[in-house]
Coordinates of C-alpha atoms and ligand atoms in Angstrom, one line a residue:
M1 CA 82.1 86.3 137.7
T2 CA 80.4 89.6 138.2
H3 CA 78.8 91.5 135.3
F4 CA 80.5 94.3 133.4
E5 CA 80.7 97.8 134.8
F6 CA 82.1 101.0 133.4
D7 CA 84.7 102.7 135.6
K8 CA 82.8 105.6 137.2
G9 CA 85.3 106.5 139.9
D10 CA 87.0 109.1 137.8
L11 CA 83.9 111.3 137.7
D12 CA 85.0 112.7 141.1
L13 CA 88.2 113.7 139.6
L14 CA 86.4 115.6 136.9
R15 CA 84.6 117.5 139.5
E16 CA 87.8 118.4 141.3
A17 CA 89.5 119.5 138.0
L18 CA 86.5 121.6 137.1
A19 CA 86.8 123.4 140.5
R20 CA 90.5 124.0 139.7
M21 CA 89.7 125.4 136.3
E22 CA 87.0 127.7 137.8
Q23 CA 89.7 129.3 140.0
G24 CA 91.2 130.8 136.9
F25 CA 88.0 132.8 136.3
R26 CA 87.3 133.8 139.9
D27 CA 87.5 137.5 139.1
L28 CA 84.6 137.4 136.7
P29 CA 81.4 139.0 137.9
A30 CA 78.8 136.3 138.8
V31 CA 76.3 135.7 136.1
P32 CA 72.7 135.9 137.5
R33 CA 71.0 132.7 136.7
P34 CA 67.4 132.5 135.7
A35 CA 65.6 130.9 138.7
G36 CA 67.8 128.0 139.6
R37 CA 69.4 126.4 136.6
S38 CA 69.6 127.6 133.1
Y39 CA 67.8 124.4 132.0
D40 CA 65.0 122.2 133.1
E41 CA 66.7 119.5 135.1
A42 CA 63.9 117.0 134.8
A43 CA 63.8 117.3 131.0
L44 CA 67.6 117.0 130.8
R45 CA 67.5 113.9 132.9
D46 CA 64.8 112.3 130.7
V47 CA 66.7 113.0 127.5
L48 CA 70.0 111.8 128.9
L49 CA 68.6 108.5 130.2
E50 CA 66.9 108.1 126.8
V51 CA 70.4 108.5 125.2
A52 CA 71.8 105.9 127.7
T53 CA 69.1 103.4 126.6
R54 CA 69.7 104.1 122.9
M55 CA 73.5 103.6 123.5
Q56 CA 72.8 100.1 124.8
D57 CA 72.4 99.2 121.2
N58 CA 76.1 98.9 120.4
Y59 CA 78.6 96.1 120.1
P60 CA 80.8 96.1 123.2
Y61 CA 83.8 97.9 121.6
F62 CA 85.3 98.4 125.0
H63 CA 85.3 94.7 126.0
P64 CA 87.9 92.1 125.3
N65 CA 85.2 90.0 123.5
Y66 CA 85.1 92.7 120.8
A67 CA 88.0 91.8 118.6
G68 CA 86.6 92.9 115.2
Q69 CA 87.2 96.4 113.7
M70 CA 89.5 99.2 114.8
L71 CA 87.5 100.3 117.7
K72 CA 88.1 101.0 121.4
P73 CA 87.3 103.8 123.8
P74 CA 89.8 106.5 124.6
H75 CA 92.1 106.4 127.6
P76 CA 90.4 107.8 130.7
I77 CA 92.8 110.7 130.8
A78 CA 91.7 111.7 127.2
R79 CA 88.0 111.3 128.1
L80 CA 88.5 113.5 131.3
A81 CA 90.6 116.1 129.7
Y82 CA 88.3 116.4 126.7
S83 CA 85.3 116.7 129.0
L84 CA 87.0 119.4 131.1
A85 CA 87.9 121.4 128.0
M86 CA 84.3 121.2 126.7
Y87 CA 83.2 123.5 129.5
I88 CA 85.1 126.2 127.7
N89 CA 85.0 124.7 124.1
P90 CA 88.0 126.4 122.6
N91 CA 88.4 126.6 118.9
N92 CA 91.9 125.9 117.7
H93 CA 91.5 128.0 114.6
A94 CA 93.0 131.3 115.9
L95 CA 95.0 131.9 119.0
D96 CA 92.3 134.3 120.3
G97 CA 89.8 131.4 120.5
S98 CA 92.2 128.9 122.0
R99 CA 94.9 130.7 124.1
A100 CA 95.6 127.6 126.1
S101 CA 94.7 124.8 123.7
S102 CA 96.6 126.0 120.6
P103 CA 99.9 125.9 122.4
M104 CA 98.9 122.5 123.7
E105 CA 98.3 121.3 120.2
K106 CA 101.7 122.6 119.0
E107 CA 103.4 120.8 121.9
A108 CA 101.6 117.5 121.3
V109 CA 102.1 117.6 117.6
A110 CA 105.8 118.4 118.1
E111 CA 106.1 115.4 120.3
I112 CA 104.6 113.2 117.6
A113 CA 107.0 114.7 115.1
R114 CA 110.0 113.9 117.4
M115 CA 108.7 110.4 117.7
F116 CA 109.5 110.1 113.9
G117 CA 112.8 111.9 114.4
W118 CA 111.8 115.3 113.2
Q119 CA 113.1 118.2 115.3
V120 CA 111.6 120.7 112.8
H121 CA 108.3 120.2 111.1
L122 CA 105.0 121.8 110.1
G123 CA 101.9 120.1 111.3
H124 CA 98.6 120.1 113.1
L125 CA 95.7 118.0 114.1
T126 CA 92.8 117.3 111.8
G127 CA 89.3 115.8 112.0
G128 CA 90.9 112.4 111.1
G129 CA 93.1 110.5 108.8
T130 CA 91.1 111.4 105.7
M131 CA 91.5 115.1 106.2
A132 CA 95.1 114.7 107.1
N133 CA 95.8 112.6 103.9
L134 CA 93.8 115.2 101.9
E135 CA 96.2 118.0 103.1
A136 CA 99.3 115.9 102.3
L137 CA 98.0 115.0 98.8
W138 CA 96.9 118.6 98.2
I139 CA 100.4 119.8 99.0
A140 CA 101.9 117.1 96.7
G141 CA 99.6 118.3 94.0
Q142 CA 100.6 121.9 94.5
L143 CA 104.3 121.0 94.2
R144 CA 103.9 118.6 91.2
P145 CA 100.8 119.9 89.3
G146 CA 99.4 117.4 86.8
D147 CA 101.6 114.5 88.0
T148 CA 100.2 111.2 89.2
V149 CA 99.8 109.9 92.7
L150 CA 100.6 106.2 93.3
A151 CA 99.5 104.0 96.2
S152 CA 99.3 100.2 96.6
D153 CA 96.1 98.4 96.0
Q154 CA 96.1 97.7 99.7
A155 CA 96.3 101.4 100.6
H156 CA 93.2 103.0 102.1
Y157 CA 90.6 103.8 99.5
T158 CA 90.6 107.4 100.7
H159 CA 93.7 108.1 98.5
S160 CA 92.0 107.4 95.2
R161 CA 88.9 109.2 96.4
I162 CA 90.8 112.3 97.6
S163 CA 92.8 112.4 94.4
G164 CA 89.4 112.5 92.6
V165 CA 88.4 115.4 94.8
L166 CA 91.6 117.2 94.2
K167 CA 91.5 116.3 90.4
I168 CA 95.0 114.7 90.7
P169 CA 95.5 111.6 88.5
F170 CA 95.7 108.4 90.7
E171 CA 96.9 104.9 89.9
S172 CA 97.3 101.9 92.1
V173 CA 100.3 99.6 92.3
T174 CA 99.7 95.9 92.9
S175 CA 100.6 94.4 96.3
D176 CA 102.8 91.3 96.7
R177 CA 101.7 88.2 98.6
Y178 CA 102.5 89.9 101.9
A179 CA 100.1 92.7 101.0
R180 CA 103.1 95.1 100.7
M181 CA 103.6 97.4 97.7
D182 CA 105.2 95.3 94.9
L183 CA 108.6 97.0 94.2
Q184 CA 108.9 95.7 90.7
A185 CA 105.4 96.9 89.8
L186 CA 106.3 100.3 91.4
E187 CA 109.5 100.6 89.4
D188 CA 107.8 99.5 86.1
R189 CA 105.3 102.4 86.6
L190 CA 108.0 104.9 87.6
K191 CA 109.9 104.2 84.5
R192 CA 107.0 105.4 82.4
G193 CA 107.3 108.8 84.1
G194 CA 104.9 111.4 85.3
V195 CA 104.7 110.3 88.9
G196 CA 104.7 113.2 91.4
C197 CA 103.9 111.4 94.6
V198 CA 104.1 107.8 96.0
V199 CA 102.0 107.0 99.1
A200 CA 103.7 104.3 101.3
T201 CA 101.3 102.8 103.8
L202 CA 102.9 101.7 107.1
G203 CA 100.2 99.5 108.5
T204 CA 97.5 98.9 105.9
T205 CA 94.0 99.1 107.3
A206 CA 92.9 95.6 106.2
V207 CA 95.9 93.5 107.3
G208 CA 98.4 95.8 108.9
A209 CA 101.0 95.3 106.2
V210 CA 104.0 97.7 106.1
D211 CA 105.2 98.8 102.7
P212 CA 109.0 98.4 102.1
L213 CA 110.0 102.0 102.8
P214 CA 113.8 101.7 102.6
E215 CA 113.5 100.3 99.0
I216 CA 110.9 102.9 98.0
L217 CA 113.4 105.6 99.3
K218 CA 116.0 104.1 97.0
L219 CA 113.6 104.4 94.1
R220 CA 113.0 108.1 95.0
E221 CA 116.7 108.8 94.5
R222 CA 116.5 107.5 91.0
Y223 CA 113.0 108.8 90.0
G224 CA 112.6 111.9 92.2
F225 CA 109.0 111.8 93.4
R226 CA 107.5 113.1 96.6
L227 CA 107.0 110.5 99.3
H228 CA 104.0 110.5 101.6
A229 CA 103.7 108.0 104.4
D230 CA 100.2 107.1 105.5
C231 CA 100.7 105.8 109.0
A232 CA 97.2 106.6 110.1
Y233 CA 96.8 103.1 111.7
G234 CA 100.4 101.9 112.2
G235 CA 102.4 105.0 113.0
Y236 CA 102.7 104.6 116.8
Y237 CA 104.3 101.1 116.1
T238 CA 107.6 102.9 115.5
L239 CA 107.9 102.8 119.4
A240 CA 107.4 99.0 119.6
S241 CA 110.4 96.8 120.3
N242 CA 109.0 93.6 119.0
L243 CA 108.6 94.2 115.2
D244 CA 110.1 91.9 112.6
A245 CA 113.0 93.2 110.7
P246 CA 111.2 94.5 107.5
A247 CA 108.7 96.5 109.5
R248 CA 111.4 97.8 111.8
A249 CA 113.5 98.9 108.8
A250 CA 110.4 100.7 107.3
F251 CA 109.7 102.6 110.6
D252 CA 113.4 103.5 111.0
A253 CA 113.4 105.0 107.5
L254 CA 110.3 107.2 108.2
G255 CA 112.3 110.4 109.0
A256 CA 113.3 110.6 105.3
V257 CA 109.7 111.0 103.9
D258 CA 108.2 114.3 102.9
S259 CA 104.9 114.0 104.9
I260 CA 103.4 111.7 107.5
V261 CA 99.8 111.1 108.6
I262 CA 99.0 109.4 111.9
D263 CA 95.6 109.0 113.6
P264 CA 95.7 109.6 117.4
H265 CA 92.1 108.4 117.3
K266 CA 93.2 104.9 116.2
H267 CA 96.2 103.8 118.3
G268 CA 96.7 107.0 120.2
L269 CA 93.9 106.4 122.7
Q270 CA 91.9 109.5 121.6
P271 CA 88.2 110.1 121.0
Y272 CA 87.3 110.3 117.3
G273 CA 88.0 113.5 115.6
C274 CA 91.8 113.4 116.0
G275 CA 94.1 112.9 113.0
C276 CA 97.5 114.5 112.4
V277 CA 99.4 115.6 109.4
L278 CA 103.2 116.4 109.5
F279 CA 105.4 117.9 106.8
R280 CA 109.2 117.7 107.0
D281 CA 109.7 121.1 105.2
P282 CA 107.9 123.9 107.0
A283 CA 108.1 126.0 103.8
V284 CA 105.0 124.2 102.4
G285 CA 103.0 126.4 104.8
K286 CA 103.0 129.0 102.1
F287 CA 100.3 127.1 100.2
Y288 CA 97.9 127.5 103.0
R289 CA 98.0 131.3 102.9
H290 CA 94.6 132.9 103.2
D291 CA 93.2 136.4 103.8
S292 CA 90.1 136.2 106.0
P293 CA 88.3 139.2 107.2
Y294 CA 86.5 137.0 109.8
T295 CA 89.5 135.7 111.7
Y296 CA 90.8 138.0 114.4
F297 CA 94.6 137.5 114.5
T298 CA 95.5 139.6 117.6
S299 CA 98.8 137.7 118.1
S300 CA 101.8 137.7 115.8
E301 CA 102.4 134.1 116.7
L302 CA 101.4 131.2 114.4
H303 CA 97.6 130.7 114.4
L304 CA 96.9 127.1 113.5
G305 CA 94.2 128.2 111.2
E306 CA 96.9 129.6 108.9
I307 CA 98.3 126.1 108.3
S308 CA 95.2 124.0 108.2
L309 CA 92.5 123.5 105.6
E310 CA 89.9 123.0 108.2
C311 CA 88.9 126.2 109.9
S312 CA 87.2 125.6 113.3
R313 CA 88.7 122.6 115.1
A314 CA 88.1 121.2 118.5
G315 CA 90.5 122.6 121.0
A316 CA 89.2 119.8 123.3
S317 CA 90.9 117.2 120.9
A318 CA 94.3 118.9 121.4
V319 CA 93.8 119.1 125.2
A320 CA 92.9 115.4 125.4
L321 CA 95.9 114.4 123.2
W322 CA 98.3 116.7 125.2
A323 CA 97.1 115.1 128.5
T324 CA 97.5 111.6 127.2
Q325 CA 101.0 112.2 126.0
R326 CA 101.8 113.9 129.3
L327 CA 100.7 110.7 131.2
L328 CA 102.0 108.3 128.6
P329 CA 105.0 109.9 126.8
L330 CA 105.7 108.7 123.3
V331 CA 109.0 107.0 124.1
R332 CA 110.5 103.6 123.4
G333 CA 110.4 101.3 126.5
G334 CA 107.5 103.4 128.1
E335 CA 104.1 102.3 129.2
F336 CA 102.5 103.4 125.9
A337 CA 105.0 101.5 123.8
G338 CA 104.4 98.4 126.1
M339 CA 100.7 98.5 125.3
L340 CA 101.5 98.4 121.5
E341 CA 104.0 95.5 122.1
S342 CA 101.3 93.6 123.9
C343 CA 98.8 94.1 121.1
R344 CA 101.3 92.6 118.7
R345 CA 102.1 89.8 121.1
Q346 CA 98.4 88.9 121.2
A347 CA 98.2 88.9 117.4
L348 CA 101.2 86.6 117.2
E349 CA 99.8 84.3 119.8
L350 CA 96.5 84.0 118.0
Y351 CA 98.3 83.6 114.7
G352 CA 100.2 80.6 116.2
R353 CA 97.0 79.0 117.4
L354 CA 95.2 79.5 114.0
A355 CA 98.3 78.3 112.0
A356 CA 98.3 75.1 114.0
D357 CA 94.6 74.5 113.5
T358 CA 93.9 72.5 110.3
Q359 CA 90.4 74.1 109.9
Y360 CA 92.0 77.4 109.0
V361 CA 94.4 78.9 106.4
T362 CA 96.5 81.7 107.8
A363 CA 98.0 84.3 105.5
F364 CA 101.4 85.7 106.5
P365 CA 102.2 86.4 110.2
P366 CA 100.9 89.7 111.3
E367 CA 103.3 92.6 110.9
L368 CA 101.5 94.7 113.5
D369 CA 98.3 93.6 115.4
I370 CA 95.8 92.8 112.7
L371 CA 95.2 89.2 111.8
V372 CA 93.4 87.6 108.9
W373 CA 92.6 84.0 108.3
A374 CA 90.5 82.0 105.9
V375 CA 88.5 78.9 106.6
R376 CA 89.6 75.8 104.8
G377 CA 87.2 74.7 102.0
P378 CA 87.1 72.9 98.7
D379 CA 87.0 76.1 96.7
L380 CA 86.9 79.9 97.3
A381 CA 83.1 80.2 97.3
R382 CA 82.7 77.6 100.0
A383 CA 85.6 78.9 102.0
S384 CA 84.0 82.3 101.9
A385 CA 80.6 80.9 102.9
A386 CA 82.3 79.1 105.8
A387 CA 84.0 82.3 107.0
K388 CA 80.6 84.1 107.1
R389 CA 79.1 81.2 109.1
E390 CA 82.0 81.3 111.6
F391 CA 81.6 85.1 111.9
E392 CA 78.0 84.6 112.8
E393 CA 78.5 81.7 115.1
A394 CA 81.2 83.7 117.0
A395 CA 78.8 86.7 117.3
A396 CA 76.1 84.4 118.7
R397 CA 78.7 83.3 121.4
G398 CA 79.3 87.1 122.1
V399 CA 82.7 87.2 120.4
H400 CA 82.8 89.9 117.7
L401 CA 85.2 89.4 114.8
A402 CA 85.2 91.2 111.4
L403 CA 85.0 89.9 107.8
A404 CA 87.2 91.0 105.0
E405 CA 87.3 90.2 101.3
L406 CA 91.0 89.9 100.3
P407 CA 93.1 88.7 97.4
A408 CA 93.3 84.8 97.5
R409 CA 97.0 85.1 96.8
F410 CA 97.5 86.2 100.5
F411 CA 96.4 82.7 101.6
Y412 CA 97.2 80.2 98.9
S413 CA 100.6 79.6 97.5
K414 CA 99.2 78.0 94.4
S415 CA 97.1 81.1 93.7
E416 CA 98.3 81.3 90.1
T417 CA 95.7 78.7 89.3
L418 CA 93.1 81.0 90.9
G419 CA 94.0 84.1 88.9
R420 CA 95.4 87.3 90.2
D421 CA 92.1 88.9 90.9
A422 CA 90.6 86.0 92.8
T423 CA 89.4 87.0 96.3
V424 CA 88.2 85.1 99.4
M425 CA 86.1 86.2 102.3
C426 CA 88.1 85.7 105.5
L427 CA 87.9 86.5 109.1
R428 CA 89.8 89.5 110.5
S429 CA 90.6 90.5 114.0
V430 CA 92.2 93.8 115.1
L431 CA 93.8 93.1 118.5
M432 CA 94.3 96.7 119.5
K433 CA 93.3 96.5 123.2
G434 CA 96.7 95.5 124.4
N435 CA 96.3 95.8 128.1
Q436 CA 93.3 93.5 128.2
P437 CA 93.0 89.7 128.0
G438 CA 92.1 88.4 124.6
P439 CA 88.5 87.4 123.7
A440 CA 87.0 84.6 125.7
Ligands
PLP501 C1 91.9 104.8 109.0 C2 92.8 105.0 107.9 C3 92.6 106.1 107.1 C4 91.4 107.0 107.2 O1 91.4 107.7 108.4 P1 90.1 108.2 109.1 O2 90.6 108.7 110.4 O3 89.2 107.0 109.2 O4 89.5 109.3 108.3 C5 93.6 106.4 106.1 N1 94.6 105.6 105.9 C6 94.8 104.5 106.7 C7 96.0 103.6 106.5 C8 93.9 104.2 107.7 O5 94.1 103.1 108.5

């Protein structure tokens, strides 16, 4: 076997695309350069090579042997399109600063909305899932001032923290043994009243559990709350053909929620700095209204800065996302959907191997592509210590997993004897590099 190499062939393509982009500015007068280059080439080289050396100090997120956290590099088309756009560095705040890239953002976001079945929507890209969820909860708080936000105890911690920032009351609802929101606990809380918004997570960050959306929608008919779906991690799985029935039913019901968050920088093959928030009712745009003396709105068309809490935003993110969706459209049965399907197949295959191995205790089968398993031990403390040892031993062999402390009830059927709050340290693997072989 030969050693690892990054793919460098596409740098020629970047040069060709840069020359094409240059053609569009051919009529500009030449800019006289200060003798030679505008920078000291030798100094530039020194610093860049120093950066390359510093960057050697990373776990190999791009390699099949890295099967730990949610990390992988963007698709080459995203990397190239982003690099190309950076020569111009558009700002997708106002159309004046992003004549090409704002329309590309609108097109790319509309395609994501259509993936969820929305022909009409209001939405935009954000710096990530946190900002996207903040906007969704902010709108929920505007519409139902003073009312409580509910999310499951397996929801991302950002919801309770954002609620704190927005000064919206927040409560968590317990999860069941499959790490999904417990419907009885949810209804018990709804009966007490004062709930303005329920957050359903489709693909929890820890284990990839999918909350039972069809049943939550039925409760909405009775109790009338706003429903936000946090699909930051799992959203693209709506395209996959190999989900189990409960997850399939949840994704099929997504069109009925009020707002959706999805992170193109997680499963959408994008560089970091790319989240997305979508609202079903475009009328919520009225809450974003501002009156800035700094923004030059020379066009009467929608400026994305009018419907976004963040002001300056990377046009390059939109360009990268647009290019990726152009190459890999968000359709069922397509190449992109196939990549998600193979992520899930790998997770199921690893689950089968671990379930058959008496050293380990598996939780439930993975609903998406995140797998968690405990190491068998006489008690929770020793099982946790054994998981940490295995984590370190795997790392020493060059295989990178993750650790997670999770409720013991996910793993042990007799968990009543352990108490509801008992936890166990377990191993966790996010198998999100679908087109690659699994870890060695
Ligand atoms: C990752 C994640 C978030 C936070 O998103 P960032 O992009 O990390 O800011 C929120 N919710 C869920 C379900 C996530 O997986």
